[in-house]
Amino acid sequence: MKQNILAELLTFWKNWHFRQLIDLRAKMKFYLHWKSTGVFVTARHQDKEIEMTRMAVQFELEDLNMRPDPEPLLTEMIHEAAYRENTVGLHRFCPTENIAKIDREVLHSYLRNYYTPDRMVLAGVGVEHEHLVECARKYLLGTQPAWGCEKAVDVDRSVAQYTGGVVKLERDMSNVSLGPAPFPELTHIMIGLESCSFLEEDFIPFAVLNMMMGGGGSFSAGGPGKGMFTRLYLNVLNRHHWMYNATSYHHSYEDTGLLCVHASADPRQVREMVEILTKEFILMAGTVDVVELERAKTQLMSMLMMNLESRPVIFEDVGRQVLATRSRKLPHELCALIRSVKPEDIRRVASQMLCRKPAVAALGDLSHLPAYEHIQAALSSRDGRLPRTYRLFR
């Protein structure tokens, strides 16, 4: 918990930690020296800066609960449901009552324990490798950071344990409109199943499956490259006009992964919406059309290559891959892996995923939400239908 809270507070200083863009060799020397001394934790007016950051965090937490788009909150809830009380299932957002507890000493303790050499990567784009190594030796080796050189404690290295489950939050969603135009009251549902980590070979098939599902909002502008021929558009949004959103997400970590679908509709049609989603999950393990598979692979490669046209993205890609896997796959290697995905790979990973208990997150008016056991039964059935319920009195 404490690590997540401190990471939230430190987010407002992350730019100089991770994403300084270096254009000239002289500037690179300056930045490396600047970072190695820990400028922000030795600043003269640090107490005032920490107080301003506390206020910013407080504002963002309040804004999180007021914004019309509930996706960040639903993502937090689906992880809490999928990994009950462990690792990535712990709260990512700082509890309001803990903001005031963060001070200089606590920040130093966090940095001392987590900003250690074995957890760091120095990445550079557009600079000679030898010169980068030379500057690193000169400005990073033997430099004492502002938070001291005491031995770091053993940090938590727990492996994620997928549990499945449900997290529900009843909330009045009728007054979320930010302007004079009324915004319809919606109930938001997210259903997820465990996939795989980014270190496994099945990571690429899951990425293609996620792209094949696609989706988005019912008011998307569409057009070339917007995924209007993905399954969630063709099978869900195009056929059910009352659904406002249907989007697939894939979250992947070092030891686990989660593929989930978020949908929203009028509270009175929640049961029907959930059944539509469970049917789509079942269809993932069914017949995969060659044309839709090729379209998904092409779109995934296109997004990959377009993103890597930007130097800041290349810079971040190098750092993230080396930090996570100790190596970097080049774009042509990733494209080759994407091209090699076959229909049977999609059916195989989808079938394995459907053997797990589902994770369910629900936000809004939940009076018509099916029982968790019924959702689990639907995902275990052949057609994805919810068990029929009969009432003597209505």
C-alpha atoms as one frame of an Amber mdcrd trajectory, in Angstrom:
protein
   0.000   0.000   0.000   2.633   2.511   1.062   4.670   1.934  -2.100   1.644
   2.741  -4.269   0.888   5.885  -2.266   4.439   7.165  -2.594   4.556   6.372
  -6.285   1.409   8.465  -6.732   3.009  11.409  -4.945   6.251  11.066  -6.888
   4.399  11.014 -10.215   4.541  14.801 -10.362   8.339  14.665 -10.526   8.594
  11.711 -12.926   9.532  13.724 -16.012  13.085  14.408 -14.946  13.487  10.888
 -13.648  12.546   9.055 -16.811  11.830  11.194 -19.845  14.404  13.948 -20.285
  14.990  14.420 -24.017  18.658  15.084 -24.678  19.570  16.828 -27.917  23.172
  17.893 -27.316  26.105  16.170 -25.702  26.645  19.093 -23.337  23.063  18.920
 -22.167  23.397  15.189 -21.561  26.289  15.766 -19.177  24.271  18.408 -17.340
  21.187  16.200 -17.000  23.089  13.143 -15.787  24.869  15.206 -13.156  21.568
  16.866 -12.173  19.741  13.555 -11.779  22.525  11.849  -9.848  22.415  14.479
  -7.092  18.678  14.212  -6.442  17.752  17.850  -7.022  14.091  17.688  -6.092
  14.667  16.026  -2.709  17.289  18.602  -1.742  15.392  21.637  -2.970  15.326
  24.588  -0.595  11.564  24.947  -0.732  10.772  21.232  -0.698   8.152  21.427
   2.077   6.177  23.956   0.058   6.504  21.835  -3.081   5.327  18.714  -1.248
   2.320  20.597   0.063   1.459  21.782  -3.452   1.780  18.211  -4.703  -0.516
  16.983  -1.927  -3.115  19.468  -3.126  -2.675  18.268  -6.720  -3.130  14.630
  -5.688  -6.208  15.578  -3.652  -7.686  17.348  -6.682  -7.018  14.394  -8.981
  -8.697  11.988  -6.562 -11.778  14.217  -6.405 -11.770  14.578 -10.186 -11.545
  10.791 -10.559 -14.898  10.363  -8.832 -16.593  13.171 -10.776 -15.505  12.619
 -14.375 -17.997  11.096 -16.849 -15.423   8.588 -18.117 -15.198   5.863 -15.443
 -12.476   3.822 -17.198  -9.642   4.594 -14.689 -11.886   3.699 -11.760 -13.168
   0.539 -13.457  -9.594  -0.535 -14.232  -8.774  -0.174 -10.540 -11.869  -2.173
  -9.598 -11.280  -5.019 -12.105  -7.740  -5.500 -10.782  -9.040  -5.519  -7.234
 -11.559  -8.206  -8.216  -9.060 -10.290 -10.219  -6.215 -10.232  -7.675  -7.977
 -10.004  -4.349  -5.711  -8.353  -1.746  -2.418  -9.130  -3.479   0.134  -7.466
  -5.814  -1.576  -5.699  -8.732  -4.916  -6.038  -6.943  -3.881  -3.577  -4.247
  -5.091  -0.010  -4.554  -3.129   2.056  -7.060  -4.720   5.373  -6.118  -3.729
   7.033  -2.888  -6.375   6.932  -0.122  -7.329  10.473   0.800  -6.508   9.987
   4.478  -2.889   9.050   3.659  -1.944  12.104   1.611  -0.986  14.175   4.657
   1.290  11.413   5.995   3.865  11.805   3.225   6.856  13.956   4.204  10.513
  14.312   3.274  11.624  11.401   5.455   9.065   9.029   3.971  10.040  10.064
   0.434  13.699   9.432   1.207  12.867   6.003   2.605  10.922   5.121  -0.536
  13.699   6.295  -2.860  16.344   4.486  -0.809  14.503   1.172  -1.054  13.262
   1.300  -4.644  15.660   3.566  -6.580  18.499   1.054  -6.484  20.916   0.296
  -9.365  19.425  -3.141 -10.034  16.035  -1.498 -10.675  17.282   1.232 -13.020
  17.963   1.544 -16.749  19.829   4.389 -18.432  18.431   4.730 -21.953  19.434
   7.070 -24.742  18.221   7.694 -28.303  20.250   9.610 -30.880  23.489   9.440
 -28.885  26.637   7.355 -29.413  26.711   4.336 -27.124  30.330   4.862 -26.049
  29.695   8.473 -25.114  26.603   7.520 -23.100  28.620   4.900 -21.191  31.406
   7.419 -20.567  28.984   9.985 -19.132  27.282   7.340 -17.007  30.589   6.311
 -15.460  31.558   9.912 -14.824  28.293  11.230 -13.384  26.484   8.215 -11.955
  29.135   5.902 -10.513  30.363   6.808  -7.040  27.800   9.585  -6.608  25.976
   9.695  -3.293  22.248  10.372  -3.720  20.437  12.844  -1.518  18.512  10.044
   0.218  21.683   8.439   1.550  23.498   5.161   1.000  21.963   3.048   3.724
  21.225  -0.534   2.752  17.830  -0.981   1.140  15.332  -3.266   2.828  14.078
  -6.394   1.091  11.207  -5.175  -1.079   8.092  -7.241  -1.654   8.659  -9.626
  -4.567   5.360 -11.499  -4.306   4.048 -13.221  -7.423   0.561 -12.195  -8.523
  -2.138 -14.680  -7.520  -5.216 -14.576  -9.722  -8.363 -15.122  -7.657 -11.288
 -13.847  -9.713 -14.287 -12.285  -8.035 -16.551  -9.281  -8.165 -16.255  -5.670
  -6.993 -19.415  -3.553  -7.067 -19.862   0.148  -6.439 -23.408   1.504  -6.313
 -23.387   5.119  -7.463 -25.820   7.668  -8.851 -24.585   8.269 -12.417 -27.443
  10.578 -13.425 -25.603  13.839 -12.690 -22.186  13.334 -14.307 -22.778  15.792
 -17.160 -20.195  18.609 -17.122 -22.270  20.968 -19.264 -25.867  22.028 -19.889
 -26.532  19.072 -22.213 -27.782  16.103 -20.182 -25.664  12.954 -20.165 -27.599
   9.669 -20.051 -27.456   7.658 -16.846 -25.352   4.575 -17.542 -24.268   1.454
 -15.713 -20.731   0.331 -16.447 -19.636  -3.305 -16.427 -16.166  -4.743 -16.941
 -15.583  -8.494 -17.236 -12.042  -9.878 -17.288 -10.190 -13.193 -17.438  -6.557
 -14.004 -16.723  -4.339 -13.997 -19.832  -0.540 -14.213 -19.554   2.542 -12.166
 -18.711   4.509 -10.236 -21.305   7.392 -12.712 -20.831   5.393 -15.651 -22.195
   5.137 -16.680 -25.838   1.351 -16.344 -25.745   1.648 -12.603 -25.143   1.615
 -11.891 -28.902  -1.501 -14.043 -29.617  -3.287 -12.281 -26.752  -2.288  -8.897
 -28.194  -3.725  -9.937 -31.572  -6.893 -11.233 -29.893  -7.324  -7.931 -28.073
  -6.923  -6.048 -31.357  -9.395  -8.407 -33.045 -11.992  -7.627 -30.348 -11.286
  -3.875 -30.559 -14.390  -1.818 -29.936 -14.938   1.704 -28.661 -17.785   4.148
 -28.077 -21.022   4.265 -30.028 -20.239   7.863 -31.078 -16.746   7.162 -32.426
 -15.936   9.027 -35.630 -14.690   5.792 -37.176 -12.857   5.936 -40.450  -9.738
   4.118 -41.685  -7.662   2.572 -38.924 -10.256   3.168 -36.210 -11.202  -0.502
 -35.834 -14.759  -0.258 -37.160 -14.523  -3.866 -38.374 -13.524  -5.325 -35.014
 -15.851  -7.808 -33.338 -17.136  -5.479 -30.640 -18.207  -2.984 -33.313 -19.702
  -5.503 -35.727 -21.336  -7.878 -33.220 -22.195  -5.504 -30.382 -22.390  -1.780
 -31.119 -23.764  -2.156 -34.656 -26.470  -4.589 -33.561 -27.495  -3.134 -30.193
 -28.174   0.568 -30.526 -28.811   0.973 -26.799 -25.207   0.134 -25.869 -23.016
   3.193 -25.474 -19.629   1.511 -25.234 -17.905  -1.834 -25.733 -14.114  -1.842
 -25.572 -11.496  -4.548 -25.097  -8.394  -3.974 -22.939  -5.334  -6.110 -22.298
  -3.188  -5.478 -19.205   0.039  -7.467 -19.078   2.618  -7.660 -16.288   5.775
  -9.597 -15.481   3.933 -12.480 -13.828   0.325 -12.257 -15.003  -2.089 -10.586
 -17.407  -5.743  -9.622 -17.685  -7.924  -9.368 -20.790 -11.181  -7.548 -20.121
 -14.118  -5.936 -21.907 -15.811  -2.760 -20.687 -19.408  -2.007 -21.681 -22.016
   0.565 -20.664 -25.764   0.861 -21.140 -28.974   2.002 -19.493 -29.374   0.425
 -16.010 -32.550  -1.390 -17.098 -30.639  -3.334 -19.770 -27.681  -4.448 -17.684
 -28.631  -8.130 -17.706 -28.927  -8.192 -21.495 -25.628  -6.310 -21.817 -23.804
  -8.807 -19.582 -25.155 -11.717 -21.630 -23.909 -10.070 -24.837 -20.441  -9.810
 -23.311 -20.366 -13.413 -22.104 -21.381 -14.578 -25.587 -18.503 -12.600 -27.092
 -16.069 -14.220 -24.664 -17.317 -17.673 -25.695 -16.991 -16.757 -29.396 -13.300
 -15.919 -28.840 -12.621 -19.665 -28.643 -14.749 -20.398 -31.722 -14.099 -19.997
 -35.417 -11.594 -17.306 -36.340 -12.055 -15.860 -39.807  -8.791 -15.530 -41.715
  -9.708 -12.079 -43.015 -10.468 -10.644 -39.559  -7.285 -12.197 -38.176  -5.144
 -10.679 -40.915  -6.865  -7.319 -40.398  -6.128  -7.451 -36.639  -2.482  -8.376
 -37.231  -2.055  -5.609 -39.809  -3.646  -3.059 -37.500  -1.435  -4.130 -34.585
   1.733  -3.864 -36.701   0.564  -0.518 -38.064   0.044   0.893 -34.574   3.420
  -0.437 -33.476   5.304   1.128 -36.374   3.436   4.443 -36.235   4.164   4.814
 -32.524   7.853   4.078 -33.047   8.138   6.974 -35.500   8.338   9.255 -32.459
  11.686   9.483 -30.668  10.202   9.897 -27.191   8.270   6.655 -27.737  11.417
   4.846 -28.930  13.222   6.179 -25.861  10.522   4.883 -23.540  10.268   1.576
 -25.417  14.005   0.929 -24.991  13.892   1.690 -21.269  10.766  -0.345 -20.558
  11.835  -3.428 -22.519  15.325  -3.543 -21.021  13.984  -2.963 -17.518  11.362
  -5.695 -17.885  13.129  -8.329 -20.018  16.845  -7.345 -19.894  16.793  -7.052
 -23.685  14.961  -5.267 -26.489  13.081  -6.803 -29.377  13.426  -4.706 -32.504
  10.308  -3.714 -34.480  10.948  -6.213 -37.285  11.249  -9.012 -34.699   7.910
  -8.066 -33.143   6.270  -7.846 -36.574   7.568 -11.326 -37.427   6.022 -12.683
 -34.220   2.709 -10.972 -35.016   2.656 -12.369 -38.559   3.235 -15.893 -37.225
  -0.010 -15.901 -35.179  -2.509 -18.417 -36.607  -6.246 -18.988 -36.002  -5.494
 -22.025 -33.840  -3.284 -19.855 -31.605  -6.214 -17.512 -30.961  -8.566 -20.416
 -30.197  -5.993 -22.034 -27.907  -5.273 -18.969 -25.747  -8.978 -18.072 -25.598
  -9.901 -21.604 -24.483  -7.249 -21.524 -21.769  -8.506 -18.142 -20.603 -12.121
 -19.338 -20.363 -11.090 -22.052 -17.902 -10.433 -19.393 -15.229 -12.874 -17.729
 -12.886 -14.016 -14.351 -14.204 -13.316 -10.987 -12.606 -16.235  -8.551 -12.641
 -16.339  -4.822 -11.868 -19.667  -2.977 -11.811 -20.338   0.739 -11.331 -23.657
   2.638 -11.230 -27.219   1.413 -10.718 -26.751  -2.327 -10.183 -30.332  -3.374
  -9.480 -30.414  -5.511 -12.656 -26.889  -6.917 -12.408 -26.853 -10.745 -12.670
 -25.342 -12.723  -9.811 -21.638 -13.475 -10.082 -22.409 -17.208 -10.107 -24.646
 -16.700 -13.145 -21.889 -14.829 -15.016 -19.439 -17.607 -14.178 -21.935 -20.231
 -15.381 -22.464 -18.351 -18.657 -18.716 -18.258 -19.330 -18.567 -22.006 -18.684
 -21.422 -22.799 -21.069 -21.300 -23.460 -24.803 -23.306 -20.450 -25.912 -22.565
 -17.875 -23.182 -26.204 -17.511 -22.136 -27.035 -16.532 -18.577 -29.134 -19.019
 -16.599 -32.820 -18.203 -16.879 -34.444 -16.737 -13.780 -38.140 -17.016 -13.021
 -40.088 -14.795 -10.632 -43.524 -15.512  -9.228 -43.993 -11.884  -8.284 -42.685
  -8.804 -10.065
